[in-house]
Amino acid sequence: MAHTQPVKRTQSARDASESLAEANESRADASTSTADTSAAPVLSLSDVTKEFGPETALDGVSLDVEPGELLTFLGPSGCGKTTTLRTIAGLEEPTEGRITLGGETVSGDGAFVPPERRDVGIVFQNFALFPHLTVRENIAFGLSDADEAATAARVDELLDLVDLPEHGEKTPDQLSGGQKQRVALARSLAPEPDVLLLDEPFSNLDVRLRVEMREEVRQILKEAGVTAVSVTHDQEEALSISDRVAVMNDGQIEQVGRPESVFERPESKFVASFLGRASFLEGKLRDGKVETGIGRFDAVTLEGYDTVYDGAPVDVLVRPDDLRATPASPELADGVIVSRQYVGPSFVYRVELESGDTVHCLHNHVEEFGLDESVTLELTADHPLAWYPR
Ligand code: ATP
């Protein structure tokens, strides 16, 4: 299990963070999410706890998922993502708490509805297609009760939805990885489940296909109008496909919100560190300024800053695109480049500051600086910076 502790905030900063969270929520309400927030949640988890012997895999997880929403549980290995998915599916019974699906209690209050009686579809990591059945037969698998003509019509509809109308008579071994995934999606969507669960849906695809399929899968789910819950440890995937992301740590949800909210306004250092390459500048608030290892800058650049925090020691979140390095003589420099990573279009430099902090900065591939080069750093962020009381 991950053991990163949530940051301990001072009372006043906690107030600030709560009002920040409220502001985030109101932005989330006004978001472009296709979820219908006026309707009752399709899926609701209330205080769900799951213990495996002495191990607490889930520790009081509460969350509502709205109709048509695509929500992703994101977190490091062992944080409880899969267990959450399995409790929703009915493959695990929570030790405590309640889960409702479509308004019906499926776990908790003395009830436990087995997986086969839950209106839930699952897309497995390995797609789990039947190798000896054709694409049509695979998709029709969950529709065995329907009459033949209705089944054929539904399969045609799904083949269109996943853009495989010409591939119905093939077997899975005649399909590419992306096509297999689309068949798996179609098969899970066929019975029109209340909720579709996706377990690390892109982990079996190569890197390029993964990026392509994210867009396609999101489009298919939105076109189908299904409510979907996925789990992943890949932050880029979570941010790019989801309406909302729930960041998990050590069996708990640390923050839930629109991808932009959790990335731009992480409420804890754990969330900040998990999303993007985060560095922290130690700073001190004084007279409306923050004093840091790269100089003083206006405290109004800090999200939710108020003069009541004056005098407080803080950690300011800076990501590589928030900073620019410029070569300078050692006497004037803020720090020294200690590593550089060439990633094609850009360089990511790691700079060790005189103050002891280490930060990263992103530069275009033509801006090549050497190792051990002395640099000054300029804060170029054009957005409010998240910060945490130390
Ligand atoms: P990963 O990304 O590696 O799959 P995860 O976030 O999905 O991780 P879970 O598989 O939900 O994490 O596991 C959460 C915790 O519960 C882990 O510490 C794991 O060892 C424990 N756990 C999960 N299933 C069981 C089980 N059947 N028996 C005992 N412990 C379990």
XYZ file of C-alpha atoms and ligand atoms in Angstrom:
421
model
C 0.000 0.000 0.000
C 1.098 3.583 -0.551
C 1.852 5.319 2.707
C 2.111 8.953 1.697
C 0.496 11.026 4.399
C -1.981 13.741 3.450
C -0.560 17.191 4.223
C -1.444 18.581 7.592
C -2.911 21.988 6.996
C -3.113 24.803 9.473
C -6.600 25.828 10.502
C -6.642 28.982 8.379
C -5.223 27.195 5.377
C -7.787 24.460 5.776
C -10.487 27.117 5.570
C -8.858 28.402 2.418
C -8.655 24.935 0.965
C -12.310 24.291 1.770
C -13.421 27.455 0.027
C -11.143 26.449 -2.841
C -12.834 23.082 -2.973
C -16.226 24.808 -3.038
C -15.087 27.087 -5.829
C -13.834 24.036 -7.732
C -17.168 22.335 -7.272
C -19.105 25.299 -8.635
C -16.753 25.336 -11.636
C -17.385 21.617 -11.977
C -21.138 22.265 -12.034
C -20.676 24.663 -14.895
C -18.440 22.202 -16.733
C -18.979 20.718 -20.154
C -19.395 17.255 -18.634
C -22.125 15.269 -20.358
C -23.213 13.758 -17.047
C -26.746 14.568 -15.925
C -26.187 15.986 -12.453
C -29.882 16.803 -11.960
C -30.880 13.117 -11.898
C -30.411 10.608 -9.072
C -26.968 8.955 -9.113
C -26.808 5.665 -10.993
C -24.159 4.389 -8.617
C -23.573 5.422 -5.051
C -20.893 4.284 -2.604
C -21.398 5.300 1.033
C -18.567 4.785 3.478
C -17.440 1.571 1.795
C -14.727 -0.267 3.710
C -13.116 -3.530 2.684
C -10.758 -5.458 4.899
C -8.750 -8.498 3.873
C -7.696 -9.876 7.256
C -5.477 -7.203 8.804
C -5.237 -5.306 5.491
C -7.642 -2.407 4.925
C -7.971 -2.148 1.147
C -10.816 0.424 1.202
C -11.274 2.851 4.024
C -14.582 4.751 3.973
C -14.981 5.377 0.240
C -18.020 7.549 -0.599
C -18.918 8.752 -4.077
C -21.909 9.280 -6.371
C -21.709 8.631 -10.105
C -24.228 10.506 -12.223
C -26.114 9.156 -15.261
C -23.959 9.207 -18.391
C -20.837 10.118 -16.465
C -17.394 8.621 -17.104
C -15.572 8.537 -13.782
C -12.051 7.187 -13.324
C -10.431 5.950 -10.123
C -6.770 6.891 -10.375
C -3.995 6.025 -7.973
C -0.752 4.136 -7.408
C -0.459 0.372 -7.209
C -2.170 -1.028 -4.126
C -4.307 2.068 -3.380
C -7.560 0.110 -3.725
C -8.755 0.833 -7.277
C -9.394 -2.766 -8.289
C -11.037 -3.564 -4.976
C -13.406 -0.623 -5.522
C -14.322 -1.937 -8.958
C -14.783 -5.466 -7.631
C -17.080 -4.325 -4.822
C -19.217 -2.430 -7.354
C -19.405 -5.558 -9.525
C -20.270 -7.736 -6.525
C -17.070 -9.785 -6.821
C -16.147 -8.627 -3.306
C -18.472 -7.920 -0.418
C -17.659 -4.731 1.522
C -16.874 -5.197 5.196
C -18.888 -2.051 5.909
C -20.827 0.576 4.005
C -23.465 0.592 1.309
C -23.494 0.454 -2.489
C -26.585 1.311 -4.524
C -27.025 0.701 -8.235
C -29.938 2.343 -10.018
C -31.421 3.208 -6.611
C -31.310 -0.413 -5.360
C -29.038 -1.372 -2.447
C -26.787 -4.118 -3.807
C -24.390 -4.264 -0.835
C -24.950 -3.220 2.757
C -27.924 -2.950 5.112
C -27.965 -6.769 5.210
C -28.321 -7.039 1.416
C -25.902 -8.573 -1.044
C -26.905 -8.941 -4.677
C -24.576 -11.402 -6.496
C -22.659 -10.203 -9.569
C -24.856 -12.011 -12.101
C -27.929 -10.172 -10.791
C -26.311 -6.724 -10.914
C -26.939 -4.623 -13.978
C -23.227 -4.104 -14.531
C -20.986 -4.775 -17.537
C -17.253 -5.341 -17.229
C -14.502 -4.798 -19.768
C -11.501 -6.792 -18.595
C -7.847 -5.840 -19.057
C -7.234 -8.761 -21.434
C -10.625 -8.203 -23.181
C -11.568 -11.851 -22.406
C -13.105 -12.534 -25.830
C -14.163 -16.104 -26.627
C -11.534 -17.235 -29.154
C -13.730 -19.836 -30.873
C -16.693 -17.472 -31.394
C -17.013 -14.896 -34.166
C -17.174 -11.190 -33.412
C -20.986 -11.321 -33.882
C -21.283 -14.311 -31.546
C -19.074 -12.659 -28.956
C -21.220 -9.517 -28.986
C -24.447 -11.542 -28.901
C -23.203 -13.595 -25.947
C -24.982 -11.569 -23.277
C -28.198 -11.375 -25.317
C -29.147 -15.050 -25.309
C -32.669 -14.352 -24.016
C -33.623 -12.034 -26.857
C -35.248 -13.411 -30.029
C -33.031 -14.022 -33.059
C -34.082 -11.023 -35.159
C -33.795 -8.641 -32.189
C -30.346 -10.067 -31.355
C -29.149 -9.639 -34.951
C -30.434 -6.059 -35.028
C -28.739 -5.209 -31.720
C -25.455 -6.770 -32.886
C -25.610 -4.730 -36.129
C -26.231 -1.595 -34.086
C -23.220 -2.320 -31.848
C -20.948 -3.211 -34.777
C -21.808 0.215 -36.196
C -21.218 1.899 -32.843
C -17.708 0.446 -32.558
C -17.061 0.930 -36.266
C -16.562 -2.737 -37.137
C -19.503 -3.444 -39.482
C -17.297 -5.456 -41.876
C -15.698 -7.648 -39.210
C -18.674 -9.539 -37.763
C -17.691 -12.955 -39.152
C -14.043 -12.815 -38.057
C -12.711 -14.546 -34.965
C -10.710 -12.609 -32.331
C -7.353 -13.908 -33.618
C -8.055 -12.115 -36.920
C -8.380 -8.728 -35.182
C -5.872 -6.062 -34.127
C -5.516 -5.085 -30.457
C -7.669 -1.979 -30.911
C -10.353 -3.973 -32.747
C -10.423 -6.580 -29.978
C -10.946 -3.834 -27.458
C -13.841 -2.428 -29.458
C -15.458 -5.881 -29.634
C -15.043 -6.257 -25.864
C -16.737 -2.884 -25.392
C -19.575 -3.811 -27.745
C -20.099 -7.118 -25.931
C -20.293 -5.395 -22.541
C -22.611 -2.687 -23.848
C -24.965 -5.173 -25.585
C -27.293 -5.825 -22.616
C -27.432 -2.069 -21.851
C -25.987 -2.240 -18.341
C -26.736 0.486 -15.777
C -22.999 0.861 -15.279
C -20.033 -0.257 -17.346
C -16.832 -1.035 -15.431
C -13.487 -0.809 -17.207
C -10.466 -2.374 -15.535
C -7.225 -0.738 -16.806
C -8.820 -0.782 -20.283
C -5.730 0.310 -22.231
C -2.989 -1.586 -20.432
C -2.881 -4.360 -23.044
C -2.312 -2.003 -25.961
C 0.980 -0.614 -27.202
C 1.741 3.013 -26.364
C 0.651 4.573 -29.671
C -2.550 2.588 -29.924
C -3.326 3.412 -26.307
C -3.449 7.125 -27.071
C -5.608 6.550 -30.153
C -7.996 4.228 -28.336
C -8.546 6.659 -25.443
C -10.323 9.042 -27.775
C -12.248 6.267 -29.488
C -13.384 4.596 -26.295
C -14.561 7.872 -24.806
C -16.491 8.619 -27.996
C -18.115 5.176 -28.020
C -19.140 5.429 -24.354
C -20.577 8.911 -24.877
C -22.459 7.805 -27.979
C -23.864 4.825 -26.078
C -24.830 7.196 -23.221
C -23.697 4.610 -20.674
C -22.534 5.451 -17.156
C -18.970 4.186 -16.856
C -16.396 3.709 -14.117
C -12.817 2.915 -15.012
C -9.661 2.348 -13.007
C -6.096 3.148 -13.982
C -2.734 4.153 -12.574
C -2.005 6.166 -15.742
C -2.662 9.822 -14.960
C -2.612 10.950 -18.582
C -5.213 8.351 -19.465
C -7.443 9.344 -16.531
C -7.198 13.051 -17.308
C -7.872 12.592 -21.015
C -10.884 10.260 -20.996
C -12.808 11.160 -17.839
C -15.580 13.563 -16.920
C -14.356 13.288 -13.322
C -11.339 11.713 -11.706
C -11.234 10.302 -8.173
C -7.635 10.215 -6.940
C -7.105 7.395 -4.436
C -4.396 6.913 -1.859
C -4.148 4.184 0.737
C -7.769 3.018 0.413
C -9.264 6.513 0.496
C -10.382 9.091 -2.045
C -8.067 12.100 -1.680
C -9.826 14.318 -4.202
C -12.551 14.026 -6.789
C -13.329 16.517 -9.508
C -13.050 17.426 -13.141
C -9.631 16.574 -14.641
C -8.780 20.282 -14.888
C -9.699 20.841 -11.234
C -7.633 18.020 -9.798
C -4.658 18.879 -11.998
C -4.715 22.643 -11.517
C -5.948 22.791 -7.931
C -4.696 19.650 -6.181
C -5.875 19.787 -2.587
C -2.985 17.776 -1.171
C 0.669 17.291 -1.936
C -0.083 13.647 -2.681
C -2.521 14.589 -5.471
C -0.128 17.252 -6.755
C 2.733 14.767 -6.868
C 0.700 12.054 -8.531
C -0.510 14.292 -11.380
C 2.277 15.559 -13.601
C 5.852 16.147 -12.558
C 5.433 18.202 -9.399
C 8.160 20.110 -7.597
C 7.720 22.187 -4.492
C 9.411 25.477 -3.706
C 9.817 26.136 -0.026
C 8.640 29.649 0.622
C 7.699 32.133 3.280
C 4.781 34.530 2.975
C 5.684 38.082 3.946
C 4.072 41.435 3.120
C 2.108 40.091 0.161
C 5.177 38.354 -1.300
C 6.484 34.782 -1.279
C 10.179 34.425 -0.669
C 11.557 31.316 -2.381
C 14.794 29.826 -3.626
C 14.199 31.504 -7.013
C 13.438 34.932 -5.566
C 10.427 36.849 -4.345
C 7.162 36.968 -6.216
C 3.685 38.356 -5.554
C 1.636 36.205 -3.215
C -1.455 36.921 -5.327
C -0.061 34.326 -7.740
C -0.999 31.768 -5.060
C -4.472 30.231 -5.350
C -6.750 31.595 -2.626
C -4.059 33.780 -1.008
C -5.166 36.095 1.787
C -3.115 38.422 3.959
C -4.116 36.389 7.042
C -1.495 33.825 5.964
C 1.337 36.342 6.225
C 4.330 34.860 8.045
C 3.410 31.260 7.159
C 5.981 28.822 5.756
C 4.584 27.208 2.600
C 5.372 24.774 -0.200
C 4.454 26.156 -3.618
C 3.655 23.668 -6.386
C 5.557 24.299 -9.610
C 5.421 22.056 -12.665
C 8.022 22.026 -15.469
C 6.011 24.361 -17.710
C 5.753 26.953 -14.920
C 9.490 27.718 -14.952
C 12.113 28.912 -17.436
C 15.854 28.560 -16.994
C 18.399 31.049 -18.341
C 22.158 30.434 -18.209
C 23.858 32.773 -15.758
C 27.199 33.251 -14.042
C 27.551 31.151 -10.866
C 27.417 34.287 -8.654
C 24.022 35.328 -10.019
C 22.553 31.851 -10.529
C 19.626 30.324 -8.596
C 20.946 26.821 -9.141
C 22.663 24.234 -11.329
C 21.326 21.804 -13.936
C 21.873 18.321 -12.511
C 20.085 16.243 -15.132
C 18.374 16.616 -18.438
C 15.930 14.424 -20.228
C 15.538 14.689 -23.995
C 12.041 13.618 -25.029
C 12.068 14.645 -28.708
C 10.099 17.874 -28.885
C 11.473 19.111 -25.559
C 14.077 18.921 -22.824
C 13.146 18.526 -19.170
C 15.925 19.913 -16.968
C 16.295 19.148 -13.286
C 17.745 22.077 -11.403
C 19.135 21.913 -7.906
C 18.644 25.259 -6.217
C 20.998 26.918 -3.764
C 18.094 26.779 -1.320
C 18.121 22.972 -1.421
C 14.896 22.582 -3.456
C 14.926 20.614 -6.695
C 12.667 21.711 -9.547
C 12.101 20.736 -13.174
C 11.698 23.033 -16.150
C 10.504 22.319 -19.650
C 12.219 23.819 -22.696
C 11.839 23.499 -26.415
C 14.275 20.941 -27.959
C 16.413 23.714 -29.445
C 17.122 25.218 -26.004
C 19.966 22.936 -25.091
C 21.803 23.598 -21.828
C 24.650 21.549 -20.464
C 24.888 19.509 -17.305
C 26.361 21.489 -14.393
C 25.411 24.749 -16.141
C 24.441 27.554 -13.730
C 21.018 29.070 -14.375
C 18.562 31.599 -13.036
C 14.945 30.539 -12.941
C 11.941 32.642 -13.816
C 8.385 31.818 -12.829
C 6.405 31.991 -16.072
C 3.135 30.345 -14.926
C 0.075 32.200 -16.151
C -2.268 30.540 -13.662
C -2.654 30.661 -9.880
C -0.236 28.323 -8.127
C -1.385 25.682 -5.652
C 0.363 25.814 -2.280
C 0.453 23.942 0.984
C 1.246 25.154 4.492
C 4.334 23.457 5.818
P -2.901 -2.267 -8.764
O -2.868 -0.979 -9.558
O -1.533 -2.782 -8.459
O -3.807 -3.287 -9.366
P -4.929 -1.436 -6.873
O -4.947 0.028 -6.610
O -5.928 -1.939 -7.834
O -3.483 -1.881 -7.303
P -6.039 -3.334 -5.026
O -5.794 -4.525 -5.926
O -7.422 -2.873 -4.902
O -5.088 -2.124 -5.455
O -5.456 -3.699 -3.612
C -5.565 -2.841 -2.482
C -4.901 -3.510 -1.292
O -5.659 -4.632 -0.888
C -3.501 -4.017 -1.581
O -2.694 -3.783 -0.456
C -3.696 -5.499 -1.810
O -2.554 -6.223 -1.408
C -4.884 -5.811 -0.917
N -5.714 -6.897 -1.467
C -6.428 -6.848 -2.610
N -7.090 -8.003 -2.819
C -6.747 -8.820 -1.779
C -7.103 -10.163 -1.413
N -7.941 -10.894 -2.137
N -6.564 -10.637 -0.274
C -5.740 -9.896 0.500
N -5.367 -8.636 0.220
C -5.874 -8.087 -0.918
